[in-house]
Amino acid sequence: MVRKKPTLKTVAEKTGLAVTTVSRALLDSPQIALETRKRVAAAAKELGYVPDRAAQRLRTGRTKVISLILDPHNEIPDFGRSMVAGLSYALKGTGYHLTITPDFQGEPTIDPVNYIIRNHLADGLIFTRTEHFDERVKILQEANFPFVTHGRTEFAAQHAYWDYDNEAFSYQATRYLIDQGCQEVGIILPPDRFTFYQHLRYGFMRAVRESGVASVIPVGIDLDSSPEALRDHFGKWQLKAGTQTGIVCPGETSALAISSSLTDRGLRPGEDFHLVVKRTSGLFELYRPSYFSIYEDIFQSGEGLGRSILNLLDGGKIAQNQTVQPPLMGSELVQQAEVKAI
């Protein structure tokens, strides 16, 4: 026997309230007493009541949907799952649903944005991997459509964002390599159309200028290169005799490819070369030999993006929703883990 879907009338019968009262209570109307709202919410949860989104849209003009446009890149393993988990945590209990819209490589990045705006498929948008003058930001601002970006841009007009401090990461990573005695340091950068290309490069070059060590930025490969291309490049890379070389890897995939390529040549980690890795998952903790890592919490990014879009939809100011997430190292990482456990 198929159980009928609970309706507003079902909740009203259980609580002994009028259907209109139940409807307003579920919309969290301040005109309904707080205790009544709590009683209705508890009954709705017990019955498994879910609002009819189509009817809700007709009545309020809102879809109660947040859409994440996700770039399926290989730079960060488990990026999508961690991002979605953080967003889902932020939206839990708010009545908003999360949808995922893929941003396929080789297709215009503006297409999914236009599609969502044109068909009003969401109340708010979140997207990743921002460019310096990202056309998605421009069109969303012109449409007055609420959005938050994972990454910054260089537009004069302000917009909401949650970003990782890639400049601080690359500076700290490069300084670590220099402190280990590396006389030459390098970094794998993303394609230069992305804003975080500049952030990573600024931090790297600042550390290089302070110390005076030799530097190299590989040409012909980047963070979006395949693992095979990275392995091939570093399989031919000539290290200077008698010079310790250090490489900053802002992604775990690049670090795995480079490490396997160099060690396959008989080069010794910690002696012939050093790596610093931006770690975003537990994957690299299992890799041997181990390398020094600096952590980016993608779950926290997702949660922060979710809370920001909710705040904007509730009338919050853009300036209150601009966050740069600091890198986590050593004791900071342990403290964060303890807080999450609590």
GROMACS .gro file of C-alpha atoms in nm:
model
  342
    1MET     CA    1   0.000   0.000   0.000
    2VAL     CA    2   0.144   0.338  -0.105
    3ARG     CA    3   0.133   0.593   0.173
    4LYS     CA    4  -0.027   0.923   0.069
    5LYS     CA    5   0.194   1.231   0.072
    6PRO     CA    6   0.123   1.446   0.382
    7THR     CA    7  -0.038   1.780   0.303
    8LEU     CA    8  -0.105   2.102   0.491
    9LYS     CA    9  -0.446   1.957   0.577
   10THR     CA   10  -0.275   1.649   0.730
   11VAL     CA   11  -0.060   1.873   0.953
   12ALA     CA   12  -0.366   2.085   1.041
   13GLU     CA   13  -0.563   1.775   1.148
   14LYS     CA   14  -0.276   1.656   1.366
   15THR     CA   15  -0.229   1.992   1.540
   16GLY     CA   16  -0.596   2.091   1.556
   17LEU     CA   17  -0.518   2.420   1.383
   18ALA     CA   18  -0.662   2.582   1.073
   19VAL     CA   19  -0.486   2.513   0.742
   20THR     CA   20  -0.409   2.885   0.699
   21THR     CA   21  -0.252   2.898   1.046
   22VAL     CA   22  -0.038   2.593   0.967
   23SER     CA   23   0.071   2.745   0.636
   24ARG     CA   24   0.175   3.073   0.799
   25ALA     CA   25   0.350   2.890   1.084
   26LEU     CA   26   0.556   2.684   0.838
   27LEU     CA   27   0.654   3.009   0.666
   28ASP     CA   28   0.778   3.123   1.010
   29SER     CA   29   0.541   3.421   1.013
   30PRO     CA   30   0.610   3.643   1.318
   31GLN     CA   31   0.233   3.694   1.346
   32ILE     CA   32   0.204   3.334   1.465
   33ALA     CA   33   0.311   3.265   1.824
   34LEU     CA   34   0.658   3.106   1.854
   35GLU     CA   35   0.524   2.807   2.049
   36THR     CA   36   0.265   2.745   1.778
   37ARG     CA   37   0.534   2.762   1.509
   38LYS     CA   38   0.744   2.511   1.699
   39ARG     CA   39   0.446   2.276   1.747
   40VAL     CA   40   0.358   2.292   1.378
   41ALA     CA   41   0.722   2.235   1.273
   42ALA     CA   42   0.746   1.931   1.502
   43ALA     CA   43   0.422   1.784   1.364
   44ALA     CA   44   0.533   1.845   1.005
   45LYS     CA   45   0.865   1.671   1.072
   46GLU     CA   46   0.692   1.375   1.238
   47LEU     CA   47   0.454   1.334   0.945
   48GLY     CA   48   0.728   1.381   0.687
   49TYR     CA   49   0.556   1.683   0.534
   50VAL     CA   50   0.747   1.853   0.254
   51PRO     CA   51   0.609   2.175   0.099
   52ASP     CA   52   0.492   2.157  -0.262
   53ARG     CA   53   0.759   2.366  -0.428
   54ALA     CA   54   0.547   2.442  -0.736
   55ALA     CA   55   0.262   2.575  -0.523
   56GLN     CA   56   0.506   2.758  -0.300
   57ARG     CA   57   0.661   2.927  -0.602
   58LEU     CA   58   0.321   3.042  -0.728
   59ARG     CA   59   0.232   3.180  -0.386
   60THR     CA   60   0.561   3.347  -0.288
   61GLY     CA   61   0.754   3.388  -0.614
   62ARG     CA   62   1.041   3.188  -0.459
   63THR     CA   63   1.163   2.846  -0.564
   64LYS     CA   64   1.329   2.767  -0.226
   65VAL     CA   65   1.620   2.632  -0.431
   66ILE     CA   66   1.989   2.719  -0.418
   67SER     CA   67   2.190   2.609  -0.719
   68LEU     CA   68   2.561   2.526  -0.712
   69ILE     CA   69   2.734   2.546  -1.050
   70LEU     CA   70   3.021   2.302  -1.018
   71ASP     CA   71   3.329   2.280  -1.235
   72PRO     CA   72   3.432   1.911  -1.247
   73HIS     CA   73   3.808   1.974  -1.238
   74ASN     CA   74   4.079   1.733  -1.123
   75GLU     CA   75   4.280   1.985  -0.923
   76ILE     CA   76   4.130   1.885  -0.587
   77PRO     CA   77   4.016   1.526  -0.522
   78ASP     CA   78   3.681   1.506  -0.345
   79PHE     CA   79   3.623   1.880  -0.400
   80GLY     CA   80   3.263   1.840  -0.511
   81ARG     CA   81   3.160   1.604  -0.231
   82SER     CA   82   3.314   1.823   0.040
   83MET     CA   83   3.163   2.140  -0.106
   84VAL     CA   84   2.816   1.983  -0.132
   85ALA     CA   85   2.841   1.842   0.220
   86GLY     CA   86   2.923   2.186   0.364
   87LEU     CA   87   2.646   2.355   0.167
   88SER     CA   88   2.393   2.092   0.269
   89TYR     CA   89   2.489   2.140   0.633
   90ALA     CA   90   2.430   2.516   0.605
   91LEU     CA   91   2.090   2.469   0.435
   92LYS     CA   92   1.968   2.196   0.670
   93GLY     CA   93   1.640   2.289   0.834
   94THR     CA   94   1.598   2.611   0.633
   95GLY     CA   95   1.348   2.477   0.379
   96TYR     CA   96   1.593   2.541   0.095
   97HIS     CA   97   1.694   2.263  -0.142
   98LEU     CA   98   2.030   2.233  -0.313
   99THR     CA   99   2.062   2.152  -0.683
  100ILE     CA  100   2.388   2.086  -0.870
  101THR     CA  101   2.437   2.229  -1.217
  102PRO     CA  102   2.750   2.099  -1.395
  103ASP     CA  103   2.977   2.344  -1.574
  104PHE     CA  104   3.112   2.126  -1.853
  105GLN     CA  105   3.464   2.192  -1.978
  106GLY     CA  106   3.477   2.333  -2.328
  107GLU     CA  107   3.135   2.499  -2.301
  108PRO     CA  108   3.073   2.869  -2.220
  109THR     CA  109   3.064   2.917  -1.841
  110ILE     CA  110   2.784   3.172  -1.881
  111ASP     CA  111   2.540   2.916  -2.028
  112PRO     CA  112   2.424   2.752  -1.703
  113VAL     CA  113   2.390   3.094  -1.539
  114ASN     CA  114   2.172   3.224  -1.821
  115TYR     CA  115   1.962   2.908  -1.813
  116ILE     CA  116   1.894   2.935  -1.440
  117ILE     CA  117   1.812   3.308  -1.453
  118ARG     CA  118   1.593   3.278  -1.764
  119ASN     CA  119   1.385   2.992  -1.621
  120HIS     CA  120   1.398   3.113  -1.259
  121LEU     CA  121   1.517   2.772  -1.139
  122ALA     CA  122   1.671   2.899  -0.815
  123ASP     CA  123   1.655   3.187  -0.569
  124GLY     CA  124   2.031   3.207  -0.534
  125LEU     CA  125   2.345   3.092  -0.714
  126ILE     CA  126   2.688   2.975  -0.602
  127PHE     CA  127   2.972   2.909  -0.842
  128THR     CA  128   3.343   2.826  -0.823
  129ARG     CA  129   3.673   2.903  -0.998
  130THR     CA  130   3.624   3.274  -1.063
  131GLU     CA  131   3.804   3.467  -1.335
  132HIS     CA  132   3.948   3.820  -1.310
  133PHE     CA  133   3.651   3.986  -1.483
  134ASP     CA  134   3.407   3.698  -1.466
  135GLU     CA  135   3.113   3.747  -1.704
  136ARG     CA  136   2.894   3.541  -1.471
  137VAL     CA  137   2.935   3.806  -1.202
  138LYS     CA  138   2.849   4.084  -1.446
  139ILE     CA  139   2.528   3.925  -1.573
  140LEU     CA  140   2.411   3.828  -1.223
  141GLN     CA  141   2.468   4.183  -1.097
  142GLU     CA  142   2.279   4.326  -1.395
  143ALA     CA  143   1.990   4.086  -1.327
  144ASN     CA  144   1.997   4.170  -0.954
  145PHE     CA  145   2.013   3.795  -0.887
  146PRO     CA  146   2.155   3.688  -0.545
  147PHE     CA  147   2.484   3.500  -0.572
  148VAL     CA  148   2.805   3.414  -0.387
  149THR     CA  149   3.130   3.312  -0.553
  150HIS     CA  150   3.395   3.071  -0.433
  151GLY     CA  151   3.681   3.301  -0.522
  152ARG     CA  152   3.723   3.673  -0.582
  153THR     CA  153   3.721   3.888  -0.895
  154GLU     CA  154   3.868   4.226  -0.990
  155PHE     CA  155   3.539   4.408  -1.054
  156ALA     CA  156   3.507   4.750  -0.891
  157ALA     CA  157   3.144   4.671  -0.804
  158GLN     CA  158   3.144   4.462  -0.488
  159HIS     CA  159   2.988   4.116  -0.467
  160ALA     CA  160   2.963   3.843  -0.205
  161TYR     CA  161   3.237   3.581  -0.196
  162TRP     CA  162   3.405   3.315   0.013
  163ASP     CA  163   3.768   3.260  -0.083
  164TYR     CA  164   4.074   3.073   0.039
  165ASP     CA  165   4.384   3.285   0.103
  166ASN     CA  166   4.596   3.137  -0.173
  167GLU     CA  167   4.848   3.419  -0.146
  168ALA     CA  168   4.915   3.335   0.220
  169PHE     CA  169   4.930   2.963   0.132
  170SER     CA  170   5.191   3.006  -0.143
  171TYR     CA  171   5.397   3.247   0.067
  172GLN     CA  172   5.401   3.012   0.369
  173ALA     CA  173   5.471   2.710   0.149
  174THR     CA  174   5.762   2.882  -0.028
  175ARG     CA  175   5.910   3.012   0.298
  176TYR     CA  176   5.899   2.657   0.436
  177LEU     CA  177   6.095   2.526   0.136
  178ILE     CA  178   6.351   2.804   0.174
  179ASP     CA  179   6.386   2.726   0.546
  180GLN     CA  180   6.455   2.363   0.451
  181GLY     CA  181   6.759   2.481   0.255
  182CYS     CA  182   6.617   2.485  -0.098
  183GLN     CA  183   6.822   2.708  -0.326
  184GLU     CA  184   6.568   2.682  -0.609
  185VAL     CA  185   6.189   2.683  -0.570
  186GLY     CA  186   5.904   2.631  -0.815
  187ILE     CA  187   5.525   2.635  -0.813
  188ILE     CA  188   5.250   2.475  -1.022
  189LEU     CA  189   4.999   2.747  -1.108
  190PRO     CA  190   4.643   2.726  -1.243
  191PRO     CA  191   4.556   2.865  -1.588
  192ASP     CA  192   4.615   3.242  -1.579
  193ARG     CA  193   4.250   3.330  -1.653
  194PHE     CA  194   4.158   3.236  -1.294
  195THR     CA  195   4.187   3.497  -1.018
  196PHE     CA  196   4.367   3.262  -0.781
  197TYR     CA  197   4.651   3.236  -1.036
  198GLN     CA  198   4.753   3.590  -0.937
  199HIS     CA  199   4.708   3.523  -0.565
  200LEU     CA  200   4.931   3.214  -0.577
  201ARG     CA  201   5.192   3.389  -0.791
  202TYR     CA  202   5.203   3.698  -0.565
  203GLY     CA  203   5.267   3.494  -0.250
  204PHE     CA  204   5.531   3.278  -0.423
  205MET     CA  205   5.721   3.574  -0.570
  206ARG     CA  206   5.709   3.771  -0.244
  207ALA     CA  207   5.888   3.486  -0.064
  208VAL     CA  208   6.137   3.453  -0.352
  209ARG     CA  209   6.221   3.825  -0.350
  210GLU     CA  210   6.267   3.829   0.027
  211SER     CA  211   6.516   3.542   0.018
  212GLY     CA  212   6.687   3.587  -0.317
  213VAL     CA  213   6.666   3.215  -0.410
  214ALA     CA  214   6.632   3.104  -0.772
  215SER     CA  215   6.275   3.042  -0.892
  216VAL     CA  216   6.107   2.857  -1.175
  217ILE     CA  217   5.745   2.844  -1.293
  218PRO     CA  218   5.705   2.550  -1.533
  219VAL     CA  219   5.579   2.640  -1.881
  220GLY     CA  220   5.338   2.417  -2.073
  221ILE     CA  221   5.170   2.261  -1.770
  222ASP     CA  222   4.937   2.389  -1.498
  223LEU     CA  223   4.701   2.266  -1.228
  224ASP     CA  224   4.448   2.164  -1.492
  225SER     CA  225   4.700   1.945  -1.676
  226SER     CA  226   4.635   1.573  -1.661
  227PRO     CA  227   4.838   1.361  -1.417
  228GLU     CA  228   4.998   1.198  -1.721
  229ALA     CA  229   5.113   1.536  -1.856
  230LEU     CA  230   5.257   1.633  -1.518
  231ARG     CA  231   5.440   1.301  -1.486
  232ASP     CA  232   5.581   1.338  -1.835
  233HIS     CA  233   5.700   1.696  -1.772
  234PHE     CA  234   5.876   1.615  -1.444
  235GLY     CA  235   6.013   1.292  -1.584
  236LYS     CA  236   6.226   1.513  -1.810
  237TRP     CA  237   6.284   1.800  -1.568
  238GLN     CA  238   6.653   1.861  -1.505
  239LEU     CA  239   6.740   1.943  -1.145
  240LYS     CA  240   7.057   2.145  -1.089
  241ALA     CA  241   7.340   1.931  -0.954
  242GLY     CA  242   7.413   2.002  -0.589
  243THR     CA  243   7.108   2.228  -0.554
  244GLN     CA  244   6.812   2.134  -0.340
  245THR     CA  245   6.489   2.206  -0.525
  246GLY     CA  246   6.147   2.268  -0.370
  247ILE     CA  247   5.807   2.266  -0.541
  248VAL     CA  248   5.482   2.418  -0.418
  249CYS     CA  249   5.183   2.204  -0.522
  250PRO     CA  250   4.846   2.381  -0.473
  251GLY     CA  251   4.662   2.056  -0.546
  252GLU     CA  252   4.693   1.696  -0.428
  253THR     CA  253   4.663   1.555  -0.780
  254SER     CA  254   4.962   1.755  -0.902
  255ALA     CA  255   5.162   1.657  -0.593
  256LEU     CA  256   5.096   1.285  -0.644
  257ALA     CA  257   5.192   1.304  -1.012
  258ILE     CA  258   5.512   1.502  -0.946
  259SER     CA  259   5.622   1.287  -0.653
  260SER     CA  260   5.573   0.961  -0.840
  261SER     CA  261   5.757   1.099  -1.144
  262LEU     CA  262   6.061   1.218  -0.947
  263THR     CA  263   6.088   0.914  -0.720
  264ASP     CA  264   6.062   0.684  -1.021
  265ARG     CA  265   6.382   0.854  -1.142
  266GLY     CA  266   6.556   0.756  -0.819
  267LEU     CA  267   6.543   1.105  -0.668
  268ARG     CA  268   6.505   1.117  -0.289
  269PRO     CA  269   6.232   1.322  -0.118
  270GLY     CA  270   6.378   1.545   0.152
  271GLU     CA  271   6.724   1.525  -0.003
  272ASP     CA  272   6.711   1.579  -0.381
  273PHE     CA  273   6.377   1.758  -0.376
  274HIS     CA  274   6.106   1.886  -0.138
  275LEU     CA  275   5.733   1.929  -0.190
  276VAL     CA  276   5.474   2.136  -0.005
  277VAL     CA  277   5.116   2.032  -0.073
  278LYS     CA  278   4.785   2.211  -0.030
  279ARG     CA  279   4.584   1.937   0.138
  280THR     CA  280   4.205   1.929   0.113
  281SER     CA  281   4.129   1.570   0.213
  282GLY     CA  282   4.268   1.277   0.410
  283LEU     CA  283   4.410   1.125   0.092
  284PHE     CA  284   4.758   1.268   0.120
  285GLU     CA  285   4.796   1.161   0.483
  286LEU     CA  286   4.810   0.803   0.352
  287TYR     CA  287   5.079   0.875   0.093
  288ARG     CA  288   5.439   0.772   0.154
  289PRO     CA  289   5.683   0.936   0.164
  290SER     CA  290   5.496   1.203   0.358
  291TYR     CA  291   5.532   1.569   0.266
  292PHE     CA  292   5.469   1.893   0.449
  293SER     CA  293   5.112   2.011   0.386
  294ILE     CA  294   4.893   2.316   0.447
  295TYR     CA  295   4.520   2.260   0.477
  296GLU     CA  296   4.221   2.409   0.294
  297ASP     CA  297   3.889   2.309   0.450
  298ILE     CA  298   3.646   2.269   0.158
  299PHE     CA  299   3.361   2.164   0.389
  300GLN     CA  300   3.402   2.495   0.573
  301SER     CA  301   3.399   2.676   0.239
  302GLY     CA  302   3.072   2.509   0.142
  303GLU     CA  303   2.917   2.588   0.477
  304GLY     CA  304   3.035   2.951   0.455
  305LEU     CA  305   2.897   2.989   0.102
  306GLY     CA  306   2.564   2.845   0.215
  307ARG     CA  307   2.533   3.079   0.511
  308SER     CA  308   2.626   3.376   0.293
  309ILE     CA  309   2.362   3.308   0.027
  310LEU     CA  310   2.100   3.260   0.297
  311ASN     CA  311   2.204   3.589   0.455
  312LEU     CA  312   2.175   3.771   0.120
  313LEU     CA  313   1.830   3.623   0.060
  314ASP     CA  314   1.731   3.749   0.403
  315GLY     CA  315   1.837   4.103   0.314
  316GLY     CA  316   2.197   4.091   0.436
  317LYS     CA  317   2.461   4.332   0.307
  318ILE     CA  318   2.723   4.227   0.051
  319ALA     CA  319   3.005   4.370   0.264
  320GLN     CA  320   2.904   4.134   0.546
  321ASN     CA  321   2.942   3.835   0.314
  322GLN     CA  322   3.300   3.869   0.194
  323THR     CA  323   3.527   3.617   0.364
  324VAL     CA  324   3.888   3.512   0.304
  325GLN     CA  325   3.957   3.177   0.470
  326PRO     CA  326   4.309   3.146   0.618
  327PRO     CA  327   4.535   2.844   0.558
  328LEU     CA  328   4.555   2.598   0.848
  329MET     CA  329   4.885   2.460   0.970
  330GLY     CA  330   4.999   2.237   1.255
  331SER     CA  331   4.834   2.328   1.587
  332GLU     CA  332   4.565   2.533   1.409
  333LEU     CA  333   4.456   2.222   1.220
  334VAL     CA  334   4.445   2.017   1.540
  335GLN     CA  335   4.237   2.285   1.715
  336GLN     CA  336   3.991   2.297   1.424
  337ALA     CA  337   3.953   1.919   1.434
  338GLU     CA  338   3.879   1.935   1.807
  339VAL     CA  339   3.613   2.202   1.754
  340LYS     CA  340   3.441   1.991   1.485
  341ALA     CA  341   3.450   1.686   1.712
  342ILE     CA  342   3.274   1.883   1.986
   0.00000   0.00000   0.00000
